[in-house]
PDB file of C-alpha atoms in Angstrom:
ATOM      1  CA  MET A   3     -53.846  55.701 -61.366  1.00 88.00           C
ATOM      2  CA  ARG A   4     -54.205  52.013 -60.489  1.00 91.00           C
ATOM      3  CA  ALA A   5     -51.830  49.065 -60.750  1.00 95.00           C
ATOM      4  CA  PRO A   6     -51.871  45.364 -59.848  1.00 96.00           C
ATOM      5  CA  LEU A   7     -50.329  44.272 -56.548  1.00 95.00           C
ATOM      6  CA  LEU A   8     -48.637  40.898 -56.035  1.00 96.00           C
ATOM      7  CA  ILE A   9     -47.447  39.760 -52.616  1.00 96.00           C
ATOM      8  CA  GLU A  10     -45.608  36.468 -52.392  1.00 96.00           C
ATOM      9  CA  ILE A  11     -44.308  35.051 -49.127  1.00 96.00           C
ATOM     10  CA  GLY A  12     -41.722  32.294 -49.082  1.00 96.00           C
ATOM     11  CA  CYS A  13     -41.717  30.080 -45.998  1.00 92.00           C
ATOM     12  CA  GLU A  14     -40.763  26.712 -44.580  1.00 92.00           C
ATOM     13  CA  GLU A  15     -42.697  23.617 -45.619  1.00 94.00           C
ATOM     14  CA  ILE A  16     -46.458  24.178 -45.258  1.00 93.00           C
ATOM     15  CA  PRO A  17     -48.635  21.109 -44.641  1.00 94.00           C
ATOM     16  CA  ALA A  18     -51.026  20.510 -47.566  1.00 94.00           C
ATOM     17  CA  ARG A  19     -54.140  20.812 -45.366  1.00 96.00           C
ATOM     18  CA  VAL A  20     -53.076  24.316 -44.275  1.00 94.00           C
ATOM     19  CA  ILE A  21     -52.218  25.861 -47.664  1.00 95.00           C
ATOM     20  CA  GLY A  22     -55.780  26.801 -48.716  1.00 95.00           C
ATOM     21  CA  PRO A  23     -56.849  28.347 -45.405  1.00 96.00           C
ATOM     22  CA  ALA A  24     -53.519  30.171 -45.008  1.00 95.00           C
ATOM     23  CA  ALA A  25     -53.735  31.666 -48.517  1.00 95.00           C
ATOM     24  CA  ALA A  26     -57.325  32.759 -47.877  1.00 96.00           C
ATOM     25  CA  GLU A  27     -56.360  34.383 -44.567  1.00 96.00           C
ATOM     26  CA  LEU A  28     -53.444  36.204 -46.217  1.00 96.00           C
ATOM     27  CA  SER A  29     -55.771  37.641 -48.860  1.00 96.00           C
ATOM     28  CA  GLN A  30     -58.315  38.710 -46.214  1.00 97.00           C
ATOM     29  CA  ARG A  31     -55.626  40.473 -44.198  1.00 97.00           C
ATOM     30  CA  VAL A  32     -54.146  42.254 -47.224  1.00 96.00           C
ATOM     31  CA  VAL A  33     -57.599  43.442 -48.316  1.00 96.00           C
ATOM     32  CA  ALA A  34     -58.344  44.637 -44.763  1.00 97.00           C
ATOM     33  CA  VAL A  35     -55.154  46.731 -44.737  1.00 95.00           C
ATOM     34  CA  LEU A  36     -56.017  48.276 -48.115  1.00 95.00           C
ATOM     35  CA  GLU A  37     -59.551  49.078 -46.989  1.00 94.00           C
ATOM     36  CA  ARG A  38     -58.392  50.594 -43.686  1.00 94.00           C
ATOM     37  CA  GLY A  39     -56.099  52.812 -45.725  1.00 92.00           C
ATOM     38  CA  GLY A  40     -58.918  53.850 -48.038  1.00 93.00           C
ATOM     39  CA  LEU A  41     -57.273  52.299 -51.105  1.00 94.00           C
ATOM     40  CA  ALA A  42     -59.705  51.138 -53.762  1.00 93.00           C
ATOM     41  CA  HIS A  43     -58.929  47.789 -55.384  1.00 95.00           C
ATOM     42  CA  GLY A  44     -60.196  45.246 -57.863  1.00 95.00           C
ATOM     43  CA  ALA A  45     -60.535  41.479 -57.810  1.00 96.00           C
ATOM     44  CA  VAL A  46     -58.463  39.374 -55.404  1.00 96.00           C
ATOM     45  CA  GLN A  47     -56.804  36.034 -56.177  1.00 96.00           C
ATOM     46  CA  CYS A  48     -54.927  33.898 -53.673  1.00 96.00           C
ATOM     47  CA  TRP A  49     -52.981  30.676 -53.982  1.00 95.00           C
ATOM     48  CA  GLY A  50     -50.253  28.734 -52.304  1.00 95.00           C
ATOM     49  CA  GLY A  51     -47.833  25.880 -52.547  1.00 94.00           C
ATOM     50  CA  SER A  52     -45.694  23.839 -50.213  1.00 92.00           C
ATOM     51  CA  ARG A  53     -43.246  26.723 -49.674  1.00 95.00           C
ATOM     52  CA  ARG A  54     -45.110  29.892 -50.610  1.00 96.00           C
ATOM     53  CA  LEU A  55     -48.327  31.846 -50.255  1.00 97.00           C
ATOM     54  CA  ALA A  56     -49.388  34.560 -52.682  1.00 97.00           C
ATOM     55  CA  VAL A  57     -52.120  37.093 -53.228  1.00 97.00           C
ATOM     56  CA  ARG A  58     -52.691  39.198 -56.360  1.00 97.00           C
ATOM     57  CA  ILE A  59     -55.005  42.171 -56.348  1.00 96.00           C
ATOM     58  CA  GLU A  60     -56.005  43.875 -59.575  1.00 94.00           C
ATOM     59  CA  ALA A  61     -56.132  47.626 -59.922  1.00 92.00           C
ATOM     60  CA  VAL A  62     -54.983  48.906 -56.516  1.00 95.00           C
ATOM     61  CA  ALA A  63     -55.199  52.694 -56.236  1.00 93.00           C
ATOM     62  CA  ALA A  64     -51.771  54.333 -56.283  1.00 89.00           C
ATOM     63  CA  GLU A  65     -52.686  56.802 -53.537  1.00 87.00           C
ATOM     64  CA  GLN A  66     -55.211  57.410 -50.802  1.00 87.00           C
ATOM     65  CA  PRO A  67     -58.098  59.787 -51.471  1.00 82.00           C
ATOM     66  CA  GLU A  68     -57.697  63.293 -50.129  1.00 80.00           C
TER      67      GLU A  68
END
């Protein structure tokens, strides 16, 4: 079974020049954790705003392989 995963982090004011790189780093770190755990996943989307960063991953496996 697979399901989408959405992680949203609220934070203090983020400077505009930092939003893109911070969102990209968040998505890279989340994907790295999933891969270290052996969890298959689909496409990754990341975005951010002045007070939040988010990453959405389609079709994350519900459990690790045996």
